[in-house]
Short mmCIF file of C-alpha atoms in Angstrom, two decimals:
data_model
loop_
_atom_site.label_atom_id
_atom_site.label_comp_id
_atom_site.label_asym_id
_atom_site.label_seq_id
_atom_site.Cartn_x
_atom_site.Cartn_y
_atom_site.Cartn_z
CA GLU A 1 28.32 -85.01 -144.25
CA ALA A 2 27.96 -84.07 -147.94
CA GLN A 3 30.89 -85.36 -149.77
CA VAL A 4 32.51 -87.05 -152.68
CA THR A 5 34.51 -90.11 -151.80
CA GLN A 6 37.21 -91.51 -153.94
CA ASN A 7 39.03 -94.75 -153.46
CA PRO A 8 41.81 -95.62 -153.29
CA ARG A 9 43.76 -92.62 -152.30
CA TYR A 10 47.00 -94.02 -153.44
CA LEU A 11 47.66 -96.74 -156.13
CA ILE A 12 50.81 -98.21 -157.65
CA THR A 13 50.29 -100.60 -160.45
CA VAL A 14 51.97 -102.13 -163.39
CA THR A 15 51.51 -101.32 -167.06
CA GLY A 16 48.55 -103.27 -168.55
CA LYS A 17 46.91 -104.28 -165.26
CA LYS A 18 43.24 -103.11 -165.48
CA LEU A 19 42.18 -100.96 -162.56
CA THR A 20 39.14 -99.08 -161.33
CA VAL A 21 39.01 -95.82 -159.24
CA THR A 22 35.70 -95.54 -157.47
CA CYS A 23 33.84 -92.24 -156.89
CA SER A 24 30.61 -91.96 -154.93
CA GLN A 25 28.71 -88.86 -153.94
CA ASN A 26 25.83 -88.61 -151.39
CA MET A 27 24.32 -85.22 -152.50
CA ASN A 28 21.97 -86.61 -155.24
CA HIS A 29 24.05 -84.53 -157.69
CA GLU A 30 23.15 -85.08 -161.48
CA TYR A 31 26.47 -83.93 -162.76
CA MET A 32 29.72 -85.90 -162.17
CA SER A 33 33.13 -85.56 -163.65
CA TRP A 34 36.68 -87.02 -163.71
CA TYR A 35 39.83 -84.83 -164.01
CA ARG A 36 43.44 -85.53 -163.99
CA GLN A 37 45.95 -82.96 -162.68
CA ASP A 38 49.46 -82.82 -163.87
CA PRO A 39 52.32 -80.22 -162.96
CA GLY A 40 52.10 -77.23 -165.41
CA LEU A 41 48.94 -78.55 -167.17
CA GLY A 42 46.24 -77.76 -164.45
CA LEU A 43 43.05 -79.78 -164.39
CA ARG A 44 42.03 -81.55 -167.56
CA GLN A 45 38.69 -83.15 -167.96
CA ILE A 46 38.64 -86.90 -168.80
CA TYR A 47 34.88 -87.78 -168.85
CA TYR A 48 31.73 -86.33 -167.49
CA SER A 49 28.20 -87.43 -166.85
CA MET A 50 25.02 -85.35 -166.96
CA ASN A 51 22.98 -88.08 -165.38
CA VAL A 52 22.35 -91.80 -165.14
CA GLU A 53 23.40 -93.56 -168.30
CA VAL A 54 24.53 -90.23 -169.85
CA THR A 55 28.31 -89.86 -170.23
CA ASP A 56 30.52 -88.06 -172.66
CA LYS A 57 34.26 -87.42 -173.35
CA GLY A 58 36.05 -84.54 -171.94
CA ASP A 59 39.42 -83.23 -173.20
CA VAL A 60 41.67 -86.15 -172.55
CA PRO A 61 39.44 -89.34 -172.69
CA GLU A 62 41.99 -91.77 -174.50
CA GLY A 63 42.74 -94.75 -172.24
CA TYR A 64 39.91 -94.28 -169.85
CA LYS A 65 36.35 -95.57 -169.61
CA VAL A 66 33.45 -94.64 -167.30
CA SER A 67 29.92 -95.74 -166.40
CA ARG A 68 26.99 -94.25 -164.74
CA LYS A 69 24.53 -96.93 -163.75
CA GLU A 70 23.52 -95.27 -160.59
CA LYS A 71 23.24 -91.56 -159.80
CA ARG A 72 25.72 -91.76 -156.84
CA ASN A 73 28.57 -93.69 -158.45
CA PHE A 74 30.82 -92.90 -161.31
CA PRO A 75 33.82 -95.26 -161.55
CA LEU A 76 36.85 -94.52 -163.74
CA ILE A 77 38.31 -97.52 -165.44
CA LEU A 78 41.77 -97.85 -166.91
CA GLU A 79 41.56 -101.13 -168.97
CA SER A 80 45.39 -101.12 -169.80
CA PRO A 81 47.20 -98.50 -167.73
CA SER A 82 50.38 -97.04 -169.17
CA PRO A 83 53.00 -94.83 -167.42
CA ASN A 84 51.62 -91.74 -169.01
CA GLN A 85 48.55 -92.27 -167.07
CA THR A 86 50.56 -91.53 -163.88
CA SER A 87 48.74 -88.66 -162.39
CA LEU A 88 46.59 -87.25 -159.61
CA TYR A 89 42.92 -87.92 -160.37
CA PHE A 90 39.89 -86.05 -158.93
CA CYS A 91 36.25 -86.79 -159.18
CA ALA A 92 33.70 -84.02 -158.71
CA SER A 93 29.98 -83.55 -158.66
CA SER A 94 27.46 -80.75 -158.93
CA PRO A 95 23.70 -80.27 -158.84
CA ASP A 96 23.77 -77.73 -161.66
CA ARG A 97 26.36 -75.80 -163.61
CA GLY A 98 28.60 -74.33 -160.89
CA GLY A 99 29.70 -75.11 -157.32
CA TYR A 100 31.40 -78.44 -157.77
CA THR A 101 32.26 -80.60 -154.77
CA PHE A 102 35.58 -82.54 -155.24
CA GLY A 103 36.84 -85.76 -153.85
CA SER A 104 40.26 -85.83 -152.03
CA GLY A 105 42.07 -87.24 -155.12
CA THR A 106 43.69 -90.65 -156.12
CA ARG A 107 47.42 -90.52 -156.81
CA LEU A 108 48.06 -93.15 -159.32
CA THR A 109 51.55 -94.43 -160.33
CA VAL A 110 51.86 -96.70 -163.33
CA VAL A 111 55.20 -98.44 -163.48
CA SER B 1 41.57 -76.91 -173.93
CA GLN B 2 42.12 -74.31 -171.26
CA GLN B 3 39.19 -71.81 -171.12
CA GLY B 4 40.41 -69.75 -168.24
CA GLU B 5 43.90 -68.84 -167.62
CA GLU B 6 45.08 -67.30 -164.24
CA ASP B 7 47.65 -64.62 -163.74
CA PRO B 8 50.24 -64.57 -162.15
CA GLN B 9 51.35 -68.12 -162.04
CA ALA B 10 52.93 -67.50 -158.59
CA LEU B 11 52.45 -64.85 -155.99
CA SER B 12 54.30 -64.37 -152.84
CA ILE B 13 53.30 -61.83 -150.11
CA GLN B 14 53.63 -60.97 -146.49
CA GLU B 15 50.89 -61.89 -143.98
CA GLY B 16 48.39 -58.88 -143.85
CA GLU B 17 48.86 -57.78 -147.42
CA ASN B 18 46.17 -58.19 -150.02
CA ALA B 19 46.52 -60.72 -152.77
CA THR B 20 45.06 -60.22 -156.32
CA MET B 21 44.76 -63.02 -158.89
CA ASN B 22 43.30 -62.48 -162.28
CA CYS B 23 41.55 -64.93 -164.71
CA SER B 24 40.90 -64.32 -168.39
CA TYR B 25 38.84 -66.51 -170.59
CA LYS B 26 38.02 -66.69 -174.36
CA THR B 27 34.38 -67.47 -175.00
CA SER B 28 31.12 -66.26 -173.55
CA ILE B 29 30.31 -67.82 -170.14
CA ASN B 30 27.36 -68.43 -167.96
CA ASN B 31 29.20 -68.15 -164.81
CA LEU B 32 32.73 -68.06 -163.48
CA GLN B 33 33.82 -69.78 -160.31
CA TRP B 34 36.95 -69.66 -158.03
CA TYR B 35 38.47 -72.51 -156.12
CA ARG B 36 41.22 -73.21 -153.77
CA GLN B 37 43.54 -76.23 -153.52
CA ASN B 38 45.85 -77.03 -150.66
CA SER B 39 48.90 -79.07 -151.86
CA GLY B 40 47.81 -82.38 -153.23
CA ARG B 41 44.28 -82.01 -151.96
CA GLY B 42 40.90 -81.70 -153.57
CA LEU B 43 39.65 -78.21 -154.83
CA VAL B 44 37.27 -76.38 -152.60
CA HIS B 45 34.68 -74.15 -154.09
CA LEU B 46 35.06 -70.49 -152.92
CA ILE B 47 32.65 -68.32 -154.85
CA LEU B 48 30.59 -68.34 -158.01
CA ILE B 49 29.69 -65.15 -159.98
CA ARG B 50 27.21 -65.18 -162.79
CA SER B 51 27.62 -63.39 -166.02
CA ASN B 52 25.11 -60.67 -165.19
CA GLU B 53 26.95 -59.83 -161.98
CA ARG B 54 29.98 -57.44 -161.61
CA GLU B 55 31.07 -58.08 -158.11
CA LYS B 56 30.62 -60.59 -155.31
CA HIS B 57 31.90 -60.73 -151.71
CA SER B 58 32.42 -63.61 -149.27
CA GLY B 59 34.19 -62.85 -146.10
CA ARG B 60 37.73 -61.60 -147.04
CA LEU B 61 37.16 -62.56 -150.66
CA ARG B 62 36.14 -60.18 -153.28
CA VAL B 63 35.45 -61.29 -156.91
CA THR B 64 34.97 -59.01 -159.95
CA LEU B 65 33.78 -59.99 -163.37
CA ASP B 66 34.21 -57.85 -166.44
CA THR B 67 32.43 -59.69 -169.30
CA SER B 68 33.56 -57.01 -171.90
CA LYS B 69 37.22 -57.85 -171.16
CA LYS B 70 36.46 -61.46 -170.53
CA SER B 71 38.35 -61.31 -167.17
CA SER B 72 37.81 -61.82 -163.54
CA SER B 73 39.78 -61.06 -160.33
CA LEU B 74 40.03 -62.54 -156.98
CA LEU B 75 41.10 -60.38 -154.15
CA ILE B 76 41.94 -61.85 -150.67
CA THR B 77 42.18 -59.03 -148.21
CA ALA B 78 44.33 -59.16 -145.11
CA SER B 79 45.98 -62.34 -146.06
CA ARG B 80 47.00 -65.09 -143.62
CA ALA B 81 49.55 -67.84 -143.77
CA ALA B 82 46.64 -70.32 -143.92
CA ASP B 83 45.77 -68.72 -147.32
CA THR B 84 48.77 -70.31 -148.81
CA ALA B 85 47.41 -72.57 -151.63
CA SER B 86 46.66 -72.68 -155.44
CA TYR B 87 43.74 -70.72 -156.69
CA PHE B 88 41.86 -71.78 -159.83
CA CYS B 89 39.12 -70.19 -161.87
CA ALA B 90 36.64 -72.33 -163.85
CA THR B 91 34.33 -71.24 -166.56
CA ASP B 92 31.44 -73.02 -168.33
CA ARG B 93 32.21 -73.95 -171.67
CA LEU B 94 29.36 -74.62 -173.97
CA LEU B 95 29.35 -77.97 -175.89
CA LEU B 96 27.79 -77.25 -179.18
CA SER B 97 27.05 -80.81 -179.83
CA GLY B 98 24.60 -81.34 -176.86
CA GLY B 99 23.95 -77.64 -175.83
CA SER B 100 25.31 -78.58 -172.44
CA TYR B 101 27.96 -76.55 -170.41
CA ILE B 102 31.02 -78.17 -168.84
CA PRO B 103 33.40 -76.46 -166.55
CA THR B 104 36.95 -75.76 -167.71
CA PHE B 105 39.65 -74.95 -165.29
CA GLY B 106 42.76 -72.76 -165.72
CA ARG B 107 46.36 -73.77 -164.50
CA GLY B 108 46.00 -71.82 -161.39
CA THR B 109 47.91 -69.26 -159.29
CA SER B 110 50.15 -70.46 -156.59
CA LEU B 111 49.88 -68.07 -153.62
CA ILE B 112 52.32 -68.08 -150.75
CA VAL B 113 51.77 -65.96 -147.75
CA HIS B 114 54.81 -65.62 -145.51
CA PRO B 115 54.03 -65.28 -141.71
#
């Protein structure tokens, strides 16, 4: 089944403890992206990647890192999480400009 | 920055009625897409309309695009309780630095269909 898989689905962590949210797609898509969704703010793009080793900042990249060493994987790294990074995170992929497939989401709470 | 903005923010209707949601955007686009999100779940792609198209249909969905007014509408006909969800429009935003397009989402319309 064609899908984008995010892990974990839920995560509670403490301020400052490094964490990684994994994202993997099995559709050979070039384009991958991370979003965060907060009430009243909609989806905001954190980082995106046009292909392997090609990444760039979205609208809200502060406090996040990404890497794209392989086409299928696009992990999101929070080196020192803070409470304002408590949010619902989505990974998405696409073969071209349009028709994105989203993961099921990761609900992160930083205390 | 929000490129697309949906209107209304919330819509409540009875089953069987039609639901219309609008999306306005600011800059030129290559295409416009509509997505659906059930509470707390991932977004599901519904339909894509290209800038040279004016109308597109998919089942009970009808999307129109007016590039002169920089607006789009999503019509759901004969709505069902299962259509209850949030609906988002997304437009490509051109990155001048690299000549690439990235999708930008609005804040969404929350649709409630009462049985």
